[in-house]
Tab-separated table of C-alpha atoms in Angstrom:
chain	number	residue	atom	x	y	z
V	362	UNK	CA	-17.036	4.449	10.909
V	363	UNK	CA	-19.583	3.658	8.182
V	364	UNK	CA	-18.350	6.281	5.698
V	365	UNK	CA	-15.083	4.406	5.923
V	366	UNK	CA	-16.488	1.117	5.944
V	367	UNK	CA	-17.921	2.644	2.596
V	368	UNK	CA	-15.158	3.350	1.222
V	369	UNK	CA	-13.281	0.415	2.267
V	370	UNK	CA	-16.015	-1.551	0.206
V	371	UNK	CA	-15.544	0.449	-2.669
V	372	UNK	CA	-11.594	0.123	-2.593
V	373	UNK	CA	-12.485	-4.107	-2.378
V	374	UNK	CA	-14.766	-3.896	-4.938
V	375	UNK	CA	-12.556	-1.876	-7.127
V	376	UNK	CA	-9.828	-4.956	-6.898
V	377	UNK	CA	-11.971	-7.301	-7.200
V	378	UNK	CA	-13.301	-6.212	-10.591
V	379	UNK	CA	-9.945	-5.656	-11.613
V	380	UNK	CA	-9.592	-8.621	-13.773
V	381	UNK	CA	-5.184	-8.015	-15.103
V	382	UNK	CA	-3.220	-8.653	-12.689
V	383	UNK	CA	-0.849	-6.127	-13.854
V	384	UNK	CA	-3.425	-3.325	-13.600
V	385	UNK	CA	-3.756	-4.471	-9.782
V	386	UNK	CA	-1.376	-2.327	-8.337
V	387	UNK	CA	-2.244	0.664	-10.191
V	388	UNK	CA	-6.201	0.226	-9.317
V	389	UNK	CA	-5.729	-0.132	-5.995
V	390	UNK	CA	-3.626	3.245	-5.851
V	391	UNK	CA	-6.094	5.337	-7.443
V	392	UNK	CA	-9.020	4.121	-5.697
V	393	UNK	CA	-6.955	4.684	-2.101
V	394	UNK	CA	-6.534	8.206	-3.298
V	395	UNK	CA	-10.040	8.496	-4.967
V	396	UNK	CA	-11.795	7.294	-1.604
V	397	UNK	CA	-9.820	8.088	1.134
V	398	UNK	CA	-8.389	11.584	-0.633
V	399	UNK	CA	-4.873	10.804	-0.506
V	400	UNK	CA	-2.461	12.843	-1.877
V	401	UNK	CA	0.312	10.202	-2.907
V	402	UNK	CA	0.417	6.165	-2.620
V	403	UNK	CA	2.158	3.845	-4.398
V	404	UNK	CA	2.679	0.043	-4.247
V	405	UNK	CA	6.160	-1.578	-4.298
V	406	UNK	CA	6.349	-5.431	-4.534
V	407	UNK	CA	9.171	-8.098	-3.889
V	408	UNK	CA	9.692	-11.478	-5.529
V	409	UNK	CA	6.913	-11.106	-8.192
V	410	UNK	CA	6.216	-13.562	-11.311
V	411	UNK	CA	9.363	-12.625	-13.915
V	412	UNK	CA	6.235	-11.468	-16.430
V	413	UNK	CA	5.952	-8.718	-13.983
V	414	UNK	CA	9.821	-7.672	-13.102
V	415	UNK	CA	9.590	-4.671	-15.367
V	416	UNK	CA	6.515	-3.252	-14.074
V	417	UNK	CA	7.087	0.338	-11.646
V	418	UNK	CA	5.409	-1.956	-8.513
V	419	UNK	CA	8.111	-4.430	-9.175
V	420	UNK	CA	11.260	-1.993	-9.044
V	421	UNK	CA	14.087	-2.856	-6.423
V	422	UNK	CA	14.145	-2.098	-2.350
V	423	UNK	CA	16.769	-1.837	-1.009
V	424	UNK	CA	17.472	-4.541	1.885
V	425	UNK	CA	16.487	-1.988	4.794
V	426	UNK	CA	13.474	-1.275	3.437
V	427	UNK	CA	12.362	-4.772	3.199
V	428	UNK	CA	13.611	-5.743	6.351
V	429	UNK	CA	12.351	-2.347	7.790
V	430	UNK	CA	8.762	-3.819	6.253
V	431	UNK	CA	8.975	-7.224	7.606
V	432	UNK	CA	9.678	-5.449	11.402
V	433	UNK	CA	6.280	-4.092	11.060
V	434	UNK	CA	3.485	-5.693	13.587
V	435	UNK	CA	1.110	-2.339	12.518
V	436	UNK	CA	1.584	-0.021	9.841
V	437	UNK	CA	3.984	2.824	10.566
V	438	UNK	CA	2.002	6.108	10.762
V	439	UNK	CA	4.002	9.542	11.711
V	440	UNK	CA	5.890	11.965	10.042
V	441	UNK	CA	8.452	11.711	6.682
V	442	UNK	CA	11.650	11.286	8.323
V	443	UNK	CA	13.758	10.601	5.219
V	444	UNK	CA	12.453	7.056	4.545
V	445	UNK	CA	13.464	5.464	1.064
V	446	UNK	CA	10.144	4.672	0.673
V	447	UNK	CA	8.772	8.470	0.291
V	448	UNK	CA	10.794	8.626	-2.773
V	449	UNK	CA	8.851	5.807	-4.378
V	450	UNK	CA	5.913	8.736	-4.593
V	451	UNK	CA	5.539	11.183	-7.430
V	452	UNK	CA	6.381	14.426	-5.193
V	453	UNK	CA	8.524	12.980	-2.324
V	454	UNK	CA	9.685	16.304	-1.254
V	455	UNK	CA	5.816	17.195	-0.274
V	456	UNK	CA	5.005	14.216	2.102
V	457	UNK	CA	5.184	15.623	5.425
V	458	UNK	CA	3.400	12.196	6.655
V	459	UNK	CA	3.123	9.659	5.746
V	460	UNK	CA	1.689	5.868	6.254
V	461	UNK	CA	3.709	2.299	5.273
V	462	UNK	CA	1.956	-0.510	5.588
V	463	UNK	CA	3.273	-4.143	5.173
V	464	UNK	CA	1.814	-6.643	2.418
V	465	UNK	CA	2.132	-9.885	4.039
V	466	UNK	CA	1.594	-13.579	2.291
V	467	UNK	CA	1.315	-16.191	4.920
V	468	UNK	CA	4.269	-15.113	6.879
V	469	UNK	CA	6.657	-13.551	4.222
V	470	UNK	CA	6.314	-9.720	3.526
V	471	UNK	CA	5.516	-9.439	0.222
V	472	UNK	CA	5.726	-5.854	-0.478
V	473	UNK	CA	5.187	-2.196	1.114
V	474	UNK	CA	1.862	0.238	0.650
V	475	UNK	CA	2.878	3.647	1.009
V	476	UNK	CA	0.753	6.519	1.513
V	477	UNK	CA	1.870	10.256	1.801
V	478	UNK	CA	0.798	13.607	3.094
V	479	UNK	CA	1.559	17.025	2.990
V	480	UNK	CA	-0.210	17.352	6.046
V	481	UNK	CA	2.114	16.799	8.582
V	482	UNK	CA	-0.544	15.315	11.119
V	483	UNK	CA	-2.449	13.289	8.744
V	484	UNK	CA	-0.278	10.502	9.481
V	485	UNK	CA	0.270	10.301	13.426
V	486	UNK	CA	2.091	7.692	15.419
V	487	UNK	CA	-0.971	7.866	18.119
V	488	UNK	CA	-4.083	7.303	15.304
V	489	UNK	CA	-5.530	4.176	15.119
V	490	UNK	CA	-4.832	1.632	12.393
V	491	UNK	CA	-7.622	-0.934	12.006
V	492	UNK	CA	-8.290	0.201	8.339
V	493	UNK	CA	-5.154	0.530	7.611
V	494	UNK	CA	-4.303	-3.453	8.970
V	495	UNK	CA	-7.504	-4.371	6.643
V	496	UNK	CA	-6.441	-2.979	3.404
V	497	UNK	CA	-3.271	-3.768	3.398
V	498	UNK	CA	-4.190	-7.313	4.243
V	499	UNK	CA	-7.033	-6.836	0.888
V	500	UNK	CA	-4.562	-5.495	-0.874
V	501	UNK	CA	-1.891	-8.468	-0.513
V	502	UNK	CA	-4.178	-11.001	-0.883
V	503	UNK	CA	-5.327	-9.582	-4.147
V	504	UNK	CA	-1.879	-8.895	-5.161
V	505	UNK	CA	-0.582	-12.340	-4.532
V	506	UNK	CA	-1.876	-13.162	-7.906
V	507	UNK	CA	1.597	-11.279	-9.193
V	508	UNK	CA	3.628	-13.850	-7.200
V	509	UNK	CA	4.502	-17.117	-8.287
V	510	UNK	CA	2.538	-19.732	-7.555
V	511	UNK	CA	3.844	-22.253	-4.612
């Protein structure tokens, strides 16, 4: 557990260096995959500032995913079963598993982290998700800088 409490410092450190908040998203992707060697990840947000609506994080989902998101007491973790959100990563057709974790703000789901692997047991519905629940809550507090203020 301290190797990945090491890591998980890094990745928080990493964001909070990042001083855009455009280049959030981005940074927080390749220091996932830098740190905890994952394959694919990518971050899709909802209801962002209009100076970010043309960004890739900013892109549509569909209603299912979001609602599919909001469902979500603990990240999903098991295998690629077809989900939209795969095909938000660079190779979709390689993600065997994969892991979706909601971005919450308050109590509105702000967005989806997805992570993907061809390993088809990286990902497993019985592995435990404490570090996942931690950076995706980082991860959407940092990014509710992208949001507009309320």
């Amino acid at each position: 557990n301290v190797a990945i409490a090491d890591r998980l410092h890094r990745f928080t450190r990493s964001i909070l260096l990042t001083g855009d908040p455009a280049a959030l998203p981005s940074r927080m992707v390749e220091s996932l995959q830098h740190e905890f060697l994952i394959p694919q990840a990518t971050i899709r947000l909802w209801g962002v500032s209009e100076a970010y609506a043309d960004e890739a994080f900013a892109q549509p989902a569909s209603d299912d995913v979001k609602s599919f998101a909001a469902s979500l007491t603990t990240p999903y973790c098991g295998v690629n079963a077809g989900f939209e959100a795969a095909g938000w990563l660079g190779d979709p057709a390689a993600v065997a598993s994969m892991a979706m974790i909601p971005l919450r703000q308050g109590d509105a789901t702000i967005g989806l982290l997805v992570l993907g692997s061809p390993d088809a047991t990286r990902y497993a519905a019985d592995m435990g998700t404490e570090f996942l629940m931690r950076i995706g809550d980082t991860a959407a507090a940092a990014l509710s800088r992208l949001r507009p203020a309320t």
